[in-house]
XYZ file of C-alpha atoms in Angstrom:
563
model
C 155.413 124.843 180.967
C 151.981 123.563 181.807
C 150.928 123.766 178.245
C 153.945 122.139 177.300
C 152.988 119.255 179.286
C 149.842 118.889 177.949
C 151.162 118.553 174.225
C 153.407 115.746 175.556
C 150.507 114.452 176.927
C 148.319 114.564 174.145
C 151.088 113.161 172.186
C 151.289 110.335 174.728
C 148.017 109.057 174.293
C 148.024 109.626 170.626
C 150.875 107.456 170.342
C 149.282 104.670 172.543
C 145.970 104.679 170.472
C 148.214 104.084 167.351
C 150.467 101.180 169.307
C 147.090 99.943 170.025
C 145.682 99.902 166.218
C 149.456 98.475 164.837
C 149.083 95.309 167.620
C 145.230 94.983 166.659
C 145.927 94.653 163.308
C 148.658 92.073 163.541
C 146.672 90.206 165.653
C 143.805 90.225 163.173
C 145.946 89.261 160.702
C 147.414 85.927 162.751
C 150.425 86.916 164.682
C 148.234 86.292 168.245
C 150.960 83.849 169.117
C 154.018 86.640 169.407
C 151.906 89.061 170.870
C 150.980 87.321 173.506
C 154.320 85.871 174.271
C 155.089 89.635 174.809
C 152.137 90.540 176.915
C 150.637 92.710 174.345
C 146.945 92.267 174.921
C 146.955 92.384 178.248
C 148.436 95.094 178.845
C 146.846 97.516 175.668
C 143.670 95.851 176.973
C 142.817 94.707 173.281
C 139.418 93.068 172.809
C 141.321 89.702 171.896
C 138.070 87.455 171.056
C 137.033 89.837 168.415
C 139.706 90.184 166.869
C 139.889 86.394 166.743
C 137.119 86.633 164.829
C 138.235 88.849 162.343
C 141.198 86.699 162.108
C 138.914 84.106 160.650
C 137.901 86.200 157.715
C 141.766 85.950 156.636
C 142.492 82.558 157.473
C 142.829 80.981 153.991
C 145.763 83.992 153.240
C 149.027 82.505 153.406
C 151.770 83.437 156.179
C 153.540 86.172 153.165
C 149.744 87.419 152.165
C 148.949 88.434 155.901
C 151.839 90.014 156.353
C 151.744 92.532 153.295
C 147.843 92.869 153.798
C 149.135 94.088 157.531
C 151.265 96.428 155.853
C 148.755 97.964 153.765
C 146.265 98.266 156.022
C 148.446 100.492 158.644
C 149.251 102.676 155.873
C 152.082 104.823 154.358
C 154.872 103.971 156.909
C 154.407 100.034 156.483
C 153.890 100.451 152.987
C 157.605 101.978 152.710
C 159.065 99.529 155.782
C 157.626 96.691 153.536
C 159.325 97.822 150.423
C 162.400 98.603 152.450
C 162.504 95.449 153.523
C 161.786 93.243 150.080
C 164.647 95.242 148.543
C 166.695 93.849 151.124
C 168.578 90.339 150.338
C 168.477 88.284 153.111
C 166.814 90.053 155.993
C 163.149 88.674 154.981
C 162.115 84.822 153.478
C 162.387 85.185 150.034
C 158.436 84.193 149.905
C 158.213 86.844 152.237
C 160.297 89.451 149.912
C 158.536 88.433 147.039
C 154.879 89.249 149.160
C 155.740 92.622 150.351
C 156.912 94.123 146.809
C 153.613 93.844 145.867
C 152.526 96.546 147.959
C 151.474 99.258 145.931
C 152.801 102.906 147.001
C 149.931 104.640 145.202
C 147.345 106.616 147.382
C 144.661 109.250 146.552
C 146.226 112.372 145.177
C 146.540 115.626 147.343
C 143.845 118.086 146.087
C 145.957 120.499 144.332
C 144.669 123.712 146.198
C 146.672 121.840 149.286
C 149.865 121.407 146.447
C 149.783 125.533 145.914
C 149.468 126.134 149.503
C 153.045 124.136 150.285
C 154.609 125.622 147.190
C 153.762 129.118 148.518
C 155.135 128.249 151.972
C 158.367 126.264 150.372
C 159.398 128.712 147.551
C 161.636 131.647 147.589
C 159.561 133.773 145.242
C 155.880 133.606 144.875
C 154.697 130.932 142.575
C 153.785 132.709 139.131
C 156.889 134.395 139.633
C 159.034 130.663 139.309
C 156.497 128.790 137.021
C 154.754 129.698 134.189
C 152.837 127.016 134.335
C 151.456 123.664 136.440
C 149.765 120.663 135.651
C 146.806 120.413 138.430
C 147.190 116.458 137.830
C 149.918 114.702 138.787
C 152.326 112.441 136.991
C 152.250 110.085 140.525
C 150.917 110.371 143.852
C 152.712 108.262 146.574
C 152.282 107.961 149.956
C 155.125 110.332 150.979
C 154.745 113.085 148.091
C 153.529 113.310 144.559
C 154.577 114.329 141.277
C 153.118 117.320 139.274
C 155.103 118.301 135.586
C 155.998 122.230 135.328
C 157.480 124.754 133.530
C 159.882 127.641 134.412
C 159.957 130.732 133.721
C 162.951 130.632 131.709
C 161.202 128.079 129.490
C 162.986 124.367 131.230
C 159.966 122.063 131.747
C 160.660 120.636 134.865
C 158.930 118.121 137.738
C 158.131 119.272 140.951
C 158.069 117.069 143.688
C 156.265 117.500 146.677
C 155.913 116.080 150.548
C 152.459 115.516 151.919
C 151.489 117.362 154.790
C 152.547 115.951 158.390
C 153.771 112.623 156.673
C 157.012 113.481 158.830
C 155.614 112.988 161.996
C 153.623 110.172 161.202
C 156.057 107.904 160.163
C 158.469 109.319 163.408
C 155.486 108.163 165.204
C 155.342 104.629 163.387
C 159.260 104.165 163.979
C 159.423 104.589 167.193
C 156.713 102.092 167.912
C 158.382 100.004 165.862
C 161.693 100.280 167.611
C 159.716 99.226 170.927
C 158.509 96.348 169.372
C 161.838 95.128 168.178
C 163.553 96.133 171.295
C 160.947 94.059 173.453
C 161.332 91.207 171.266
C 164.805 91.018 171.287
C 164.721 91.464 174.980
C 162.005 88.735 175.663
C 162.482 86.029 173.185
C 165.534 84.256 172.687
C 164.939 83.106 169.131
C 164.894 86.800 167.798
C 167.966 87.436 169.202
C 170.186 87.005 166.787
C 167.944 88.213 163.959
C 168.507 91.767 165.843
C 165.052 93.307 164.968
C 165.960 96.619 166.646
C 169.295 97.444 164.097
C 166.095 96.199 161.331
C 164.666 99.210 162.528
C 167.124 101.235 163.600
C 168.293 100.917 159.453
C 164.882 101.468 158.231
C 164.215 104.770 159.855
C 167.796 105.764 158.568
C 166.351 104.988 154.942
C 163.490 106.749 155.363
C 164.950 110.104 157.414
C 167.012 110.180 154.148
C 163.756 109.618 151.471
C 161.686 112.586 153.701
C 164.087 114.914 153.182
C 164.181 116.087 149.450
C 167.497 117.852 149.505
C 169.171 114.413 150.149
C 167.534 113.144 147.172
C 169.182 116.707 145.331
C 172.672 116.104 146.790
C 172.422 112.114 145.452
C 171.830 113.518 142.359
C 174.282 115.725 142.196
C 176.821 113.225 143.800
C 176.198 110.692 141.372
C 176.247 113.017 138.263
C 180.208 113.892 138.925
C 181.130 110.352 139.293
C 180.496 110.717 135.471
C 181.198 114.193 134.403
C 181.698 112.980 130.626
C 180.101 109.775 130.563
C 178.285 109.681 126.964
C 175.711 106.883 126.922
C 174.031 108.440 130.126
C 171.750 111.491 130.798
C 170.788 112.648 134.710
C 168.591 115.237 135.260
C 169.509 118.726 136.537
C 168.247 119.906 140.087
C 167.374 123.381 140.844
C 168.337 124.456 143.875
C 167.228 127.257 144.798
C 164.097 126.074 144.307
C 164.484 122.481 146.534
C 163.581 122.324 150.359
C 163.006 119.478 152.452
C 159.901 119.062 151.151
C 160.197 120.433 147.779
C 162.181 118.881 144.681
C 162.190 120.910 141.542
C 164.114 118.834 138.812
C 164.645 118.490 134.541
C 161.921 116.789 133.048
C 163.054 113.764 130.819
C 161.493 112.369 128.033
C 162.043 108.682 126.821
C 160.986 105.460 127.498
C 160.568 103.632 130.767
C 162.852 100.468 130.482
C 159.947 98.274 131.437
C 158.111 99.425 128.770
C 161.069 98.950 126.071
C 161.598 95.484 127.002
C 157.708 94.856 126.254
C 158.597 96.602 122.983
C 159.500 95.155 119.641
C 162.771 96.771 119.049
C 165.458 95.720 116.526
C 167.885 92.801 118.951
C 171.148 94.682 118.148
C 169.556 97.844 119.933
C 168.173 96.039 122.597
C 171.217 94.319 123.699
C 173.501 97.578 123.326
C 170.921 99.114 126.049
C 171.614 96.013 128.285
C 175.103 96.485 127.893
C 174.734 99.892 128.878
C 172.880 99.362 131.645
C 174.979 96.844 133.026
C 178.407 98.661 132.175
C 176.788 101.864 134.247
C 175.613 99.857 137.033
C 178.951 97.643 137.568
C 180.833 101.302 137.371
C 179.139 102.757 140.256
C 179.439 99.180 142.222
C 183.154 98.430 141.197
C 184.789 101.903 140.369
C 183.120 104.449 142.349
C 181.354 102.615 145.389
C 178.344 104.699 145.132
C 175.585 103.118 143.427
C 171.632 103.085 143.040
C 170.095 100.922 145.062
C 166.750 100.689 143.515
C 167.609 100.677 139.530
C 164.538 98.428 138.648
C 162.428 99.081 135.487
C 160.533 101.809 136.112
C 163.303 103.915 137.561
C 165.377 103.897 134.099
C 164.217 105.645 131.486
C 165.989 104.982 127.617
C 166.393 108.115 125.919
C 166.739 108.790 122.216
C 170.080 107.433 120.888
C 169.955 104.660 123.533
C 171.260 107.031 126.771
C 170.094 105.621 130.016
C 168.773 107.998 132.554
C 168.028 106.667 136.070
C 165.557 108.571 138.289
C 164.275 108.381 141.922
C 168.000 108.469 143.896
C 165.844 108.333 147.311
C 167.841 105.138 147.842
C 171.277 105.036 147.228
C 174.450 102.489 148.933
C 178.006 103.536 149.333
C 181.034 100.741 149.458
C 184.236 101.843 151.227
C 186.887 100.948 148.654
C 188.288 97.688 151.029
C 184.329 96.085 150.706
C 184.735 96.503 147.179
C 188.084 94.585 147.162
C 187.290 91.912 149.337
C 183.744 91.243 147.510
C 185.676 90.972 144.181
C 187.447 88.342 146.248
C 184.655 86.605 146.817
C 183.399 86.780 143.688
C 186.851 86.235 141.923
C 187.066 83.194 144.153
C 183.510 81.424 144.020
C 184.089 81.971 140.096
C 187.600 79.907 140.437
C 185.719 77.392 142.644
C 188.898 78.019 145.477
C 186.482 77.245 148.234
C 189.414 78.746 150.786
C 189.822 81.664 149.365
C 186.355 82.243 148.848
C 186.188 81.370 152.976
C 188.118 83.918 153.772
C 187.072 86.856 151.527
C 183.138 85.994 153.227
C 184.814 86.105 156.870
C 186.447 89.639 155.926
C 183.498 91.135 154.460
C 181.201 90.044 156.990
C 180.966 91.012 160.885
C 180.423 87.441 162.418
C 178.130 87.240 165.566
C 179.717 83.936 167.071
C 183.152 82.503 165.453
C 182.102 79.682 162.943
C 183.154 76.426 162.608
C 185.694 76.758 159.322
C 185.567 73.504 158.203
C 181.957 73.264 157.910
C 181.688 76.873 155.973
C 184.257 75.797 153.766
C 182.201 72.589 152.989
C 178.702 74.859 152.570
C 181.024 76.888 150.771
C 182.428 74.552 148.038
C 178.996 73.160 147.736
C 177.417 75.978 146.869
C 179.787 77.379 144.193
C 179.377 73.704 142.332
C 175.542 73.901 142.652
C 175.620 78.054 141.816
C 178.582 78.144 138.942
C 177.646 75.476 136.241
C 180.166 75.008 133.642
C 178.858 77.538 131.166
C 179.161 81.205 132.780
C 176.489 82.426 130.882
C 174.031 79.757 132.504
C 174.551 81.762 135.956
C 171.562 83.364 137.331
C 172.668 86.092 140.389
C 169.221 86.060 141.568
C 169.635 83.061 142.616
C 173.099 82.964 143.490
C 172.361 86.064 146.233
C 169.532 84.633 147.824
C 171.285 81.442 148.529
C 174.961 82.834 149.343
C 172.415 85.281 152.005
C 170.957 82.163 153.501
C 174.215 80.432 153.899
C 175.225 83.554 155.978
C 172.610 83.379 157.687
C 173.095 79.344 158.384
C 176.493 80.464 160.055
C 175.724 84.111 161.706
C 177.538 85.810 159.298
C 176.318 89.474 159.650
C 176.499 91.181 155.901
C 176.962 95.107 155.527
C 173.668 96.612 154.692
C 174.731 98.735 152.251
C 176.490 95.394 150.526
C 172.960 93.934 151.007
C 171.857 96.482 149.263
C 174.085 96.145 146.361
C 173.465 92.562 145.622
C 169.849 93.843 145.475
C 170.639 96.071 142.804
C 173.095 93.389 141.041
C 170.080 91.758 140.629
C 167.407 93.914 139.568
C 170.488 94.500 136.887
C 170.980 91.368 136.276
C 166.672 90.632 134.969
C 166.824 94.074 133.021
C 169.643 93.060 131.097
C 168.458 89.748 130.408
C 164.793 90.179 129.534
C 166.884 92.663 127.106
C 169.091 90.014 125.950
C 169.151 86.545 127.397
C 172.533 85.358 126.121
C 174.158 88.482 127.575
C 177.785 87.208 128.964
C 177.430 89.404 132.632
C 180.407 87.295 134.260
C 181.738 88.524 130.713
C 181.324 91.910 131.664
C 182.331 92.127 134.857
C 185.463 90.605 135.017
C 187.518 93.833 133.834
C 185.896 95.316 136.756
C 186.771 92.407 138.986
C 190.416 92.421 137.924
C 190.532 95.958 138.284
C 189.253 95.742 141.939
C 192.020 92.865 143.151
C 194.808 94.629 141.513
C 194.173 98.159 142.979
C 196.101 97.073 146.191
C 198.781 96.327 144.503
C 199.488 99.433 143.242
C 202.841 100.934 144.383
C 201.452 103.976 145.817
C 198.728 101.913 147.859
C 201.385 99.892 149.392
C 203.528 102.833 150.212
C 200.542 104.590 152.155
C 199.460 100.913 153.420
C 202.544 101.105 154.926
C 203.273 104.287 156.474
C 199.717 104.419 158.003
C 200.478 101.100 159.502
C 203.679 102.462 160.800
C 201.966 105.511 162.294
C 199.373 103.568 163.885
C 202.028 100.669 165.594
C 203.326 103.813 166.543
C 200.693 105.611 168.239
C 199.479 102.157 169.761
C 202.823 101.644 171.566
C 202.808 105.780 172.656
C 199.015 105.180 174.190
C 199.955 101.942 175.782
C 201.510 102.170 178.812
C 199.566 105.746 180.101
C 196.420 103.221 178.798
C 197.209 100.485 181.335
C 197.841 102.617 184.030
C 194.640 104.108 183.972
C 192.992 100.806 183.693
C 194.754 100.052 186.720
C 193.921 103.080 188.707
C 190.566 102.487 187.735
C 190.717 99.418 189.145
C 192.333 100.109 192.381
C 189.872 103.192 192.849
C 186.759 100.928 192.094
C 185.720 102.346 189.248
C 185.546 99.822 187.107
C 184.307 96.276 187.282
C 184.310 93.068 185.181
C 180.657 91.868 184.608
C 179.820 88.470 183.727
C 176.596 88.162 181.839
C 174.566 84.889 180.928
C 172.694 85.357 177.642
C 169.252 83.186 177.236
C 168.443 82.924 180.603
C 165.418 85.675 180.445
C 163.063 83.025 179.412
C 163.863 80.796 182.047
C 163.580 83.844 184.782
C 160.120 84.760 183.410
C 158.789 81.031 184.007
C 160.719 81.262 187.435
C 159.087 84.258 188.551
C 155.985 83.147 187.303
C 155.596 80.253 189.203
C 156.972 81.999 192.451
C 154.424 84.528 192.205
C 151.530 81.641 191.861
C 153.242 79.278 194.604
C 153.312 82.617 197.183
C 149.112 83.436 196.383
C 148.238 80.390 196.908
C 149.986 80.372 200.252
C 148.423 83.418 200.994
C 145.103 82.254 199.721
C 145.455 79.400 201.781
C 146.252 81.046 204.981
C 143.111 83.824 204.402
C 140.475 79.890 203.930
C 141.862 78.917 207.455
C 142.140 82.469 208.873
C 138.299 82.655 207.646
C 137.360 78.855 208.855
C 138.698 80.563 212.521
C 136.705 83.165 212.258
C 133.810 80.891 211.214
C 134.201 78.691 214.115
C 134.385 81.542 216.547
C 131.085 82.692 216.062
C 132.476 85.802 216.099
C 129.695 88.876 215.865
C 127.626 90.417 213.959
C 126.200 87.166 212.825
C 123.989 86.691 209.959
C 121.403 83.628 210.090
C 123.974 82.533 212.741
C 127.089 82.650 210.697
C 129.788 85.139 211.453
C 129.238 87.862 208.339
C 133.420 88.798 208.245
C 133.809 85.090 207.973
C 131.424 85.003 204.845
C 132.649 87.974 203.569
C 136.634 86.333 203.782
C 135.193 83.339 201.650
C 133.571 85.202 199.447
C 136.995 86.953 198.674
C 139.093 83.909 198.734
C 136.633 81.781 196.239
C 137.069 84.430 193.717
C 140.802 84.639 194.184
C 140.880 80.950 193.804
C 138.591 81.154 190.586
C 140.779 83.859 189.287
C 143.678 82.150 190.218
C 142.525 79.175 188.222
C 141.246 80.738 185.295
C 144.840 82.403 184.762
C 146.228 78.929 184.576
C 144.040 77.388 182.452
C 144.042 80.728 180.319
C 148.314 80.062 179.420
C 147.719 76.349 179.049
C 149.665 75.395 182.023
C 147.304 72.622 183.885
């Protein structure tokens, strides 16, 4: 038990020494003004005026350029949280998305004596008994695992993927500072409140439980591979296994040509726009038909194999889309597309979870606006990049709460969406994915859907009026017994409480610092002894205390500003 305690304690001070170095460097890098609103300094006791003037070495960065050069500086955690959070639509500035996928995920490479020793402790069967062979240099090293390519035994050449050592706990460590950050910010300031930092967070460390724990990544695979179990212009590579771990991914190696490097490529035009097509059928397939789609298929995560296949790699990140979020956001799009600004209303208030009810007239009119400024005459003049960011922002305008997982797939729309067109600008996408759209509106109507719309309606009216009346009576039993209570709340008062205390707690010292100058002037006047040079030595000592009260007093006012 005792030694138990002294882990936890260990890990206690561990944990503040890193909350310590995460505040000092975003207050080196210009965010003084937050942290102080939360009391930060004060009470990690952080040297303030020298990191003030560190902050003076980065002062010509912009706002976006201190943030990611935060992010790279506290290392591997805020490296992924950053690129989390620029593949997000919407929950960043788009300045600020733009910034933070710059950071670069590449780190020094684990010495590969320290790569044998975890695939000895992760393997089944010694190691010469599973490979025949191991490149000692890797094909990537990231900040959560690296890459090295391999061969079998039975002859497959394969890549083996594995987790640094106590990564884990470091970002679990990270996190849950994080999480106290956000949940102290959206306790203490008002104007966060509604940006909900915490459910940020709370969605990050989701993400990246899922991308530390390789047999995720193994069952995405395999998940995606039988949505297409006979699809012939894609490849995906085969896991094994037996061989995969938490921390250990064994997987085929495949050949081809990153997409980012076939775009720079000359290639004949007809080839390069069949591979857009390709690209673009595959991706609206997994958004439209299945609901389970890549959520990071960028350039360097396809790869264009011989007879134009596409292969995608890295399913770390994946979204799902329950079948009625895929209806309602071909709604949405059918509607913005139609320019029926009501319909197009109504499909957004569906798919969205709305903080505070919004005015409807003035959506509709931010609505209609922004399907004449976003859908020009031409279809093939729309760009979605564009499109997303501002149909995010005019969410955001109204509290309109997206899905995360549908934030995620207008992220990968998009990163679609520049592949296909740096493969063939006068690709027709609204072309292309109106089959798919049509497809998704009709599906409700089919006859079996309505029959089962039906009947589960019917069995919930049913079960509703059952529950009801043994509901209410417990509700009033409750109520009689005292058991339960109605609490009214007031929301944005906090602020308001903390200046209210504040100035209580001043207006009662200086009363008190008041009444300890006359008690002292008493004494004073007494002559009371022992006397020193004729002056009462309690009654110095009492003004000595009280003058550096008052001084501290002071200085604390002038320190927050408030003369």
């Amino acid at each position: 038990m005792f030694a138990q305690r002294l882990r936890q304690l260990g890990q206690t001070i561990q944990n503040l020494q890193r909350f310590r170095e995460i505040v000092g460097v975003f207050l080196k890098y210009g965010y003084e003004d937050l942290a102080h609103r939360l009391h930060l300094p004060r009470l990690l006791g952080l040297p303030t005026r020298r990191l003030r003037a560190e902050a003076e070495s980065v002062r010509d960065l912009s706002n976006p350029e201190k943030l990611r050069a935060a992010f790279e500086e506290l290392g591997p955690t805020f490296v992924k949280v950053g690129q989390l959070l620029s593949s997000r639509t919407g929950t960043l500035p788009e300045e600020y998305a733009v910034e933070l996928a710059k950071l670069q995920d590449a780190v020094a490479p684990l010495p590969f004596a320290e790569v044998e020793a975890i695939l000895a402790a992760e393997l089944p069967l010694p190691i010469s008994e599973v490979f025949s062979e191991i490149s000692p240099e890797p094909l990537g090293s990231a900040s959560i695992g690296q890459v090295h390519r391999a061969r079998l035994r039975t002859g497959q050449d394969v890549v083996v993927k594995v987790q640094r050592p106590g990564i884990a706990k470091t970002v679990r460590t990270d996190l849950d500072i994080l999480r106290q950050l956000a949940s102290t910010m959206e306790s203490q300031l008002e104007s966060w409140r509604h940006h909900r930092p915490t459910a940020v967070v709370d969605e990050l460390r989701r993400s990246l439980t899922k991308e530390l724990d390789y047999t995720v990544e193994a069952s995405h695979l395999e998940r995606f591979a039988a949505q297409f179990p006979e699809e012939p212009t894609l490849h995906l590579p085969r896991v094994w296994r037996e061989y995969t771990t938490p921390r250990l991914l064994v997987m085929e190696f495949v050949g081809g040509t990153k997409a980012a490097q076939f775009v720079r490529e000359e290639r004949d035009p007809r080839q390069r726009a069949e591979v857009g097509r390709r690209v673009g059928d595959l991706v609206l397939k997994q958004i439209f038909v299945h609901g389970f789609f890549h959520a990071d298929p960028h350039p360097g995560n396809i790869q264009i194999l011989e007879g134009g296949r596409i292969c995608f790699l890295d399913f770390g990140m994946m979204g799902f889309l329950t079948q009625r979020e895929r209806e309602v956001f071909a709604d949405l799009v059918w509607g913005l597309a139609s320019r029926d600004e009501v319909g197009a209303t109504h499909a957004l208030l569906r798919l969205s979870a709305d903080e505070s009810e919004p005015v409807l007239d003035t959506l509709e009119g931010d609505v209609a606006s922004f399907m004449h400024r976003q859908f020009p005459a031409s279809v093939k003049e729309i760009r979605f990049d564009g499109l997303i960011r501002e149909l995010v922002e005019l969410c955001n305008r109204h509290r309109l709460r997206l899905p995360s997982d549908l934030l995620l797939m207008l992220k990968s729309f998009g990163q679609m969406e520049s592949l296909v067109k740096a493969l063939n600008p006068e690709h027709d996408l609204i072309g292309q994915a109106t089959p798919f759209l049509k497809q998704a509106r009709l599906a409700r109507l089919k006859p079996r859907r309505l029959a089962d719309g039906l009947l589960n309606f019917g069995q919930d009216l049913a079960d509703f009026a059952r529950t009801l009346p043994g509901d209410l009576r417990g509700l009033m039993a409750r109520f009689k017994a005292g058991e339960a209570r109605i609490i009214m709340r007031h929301d944005g008062l906090d602020p308001l409480r903390h200046s209210l205390d504040q100035v209580t707690n001043r207006v009662a010292f200086a009363i008190v610092l008041a009444a300890l100058i006359v008690g002292t002037a008493l004494i004073v006047h007494s002559r009371m002894p022992p006397l020193w040079h004729g002056v009462p030595v309690i009654g110095l000592i009492g003004f000595l205390i009280t003058g550096v009260l008052g001084l501290w007093l002071l200085w604390s006012i002038i320190r927050h500003g408030r003369m």
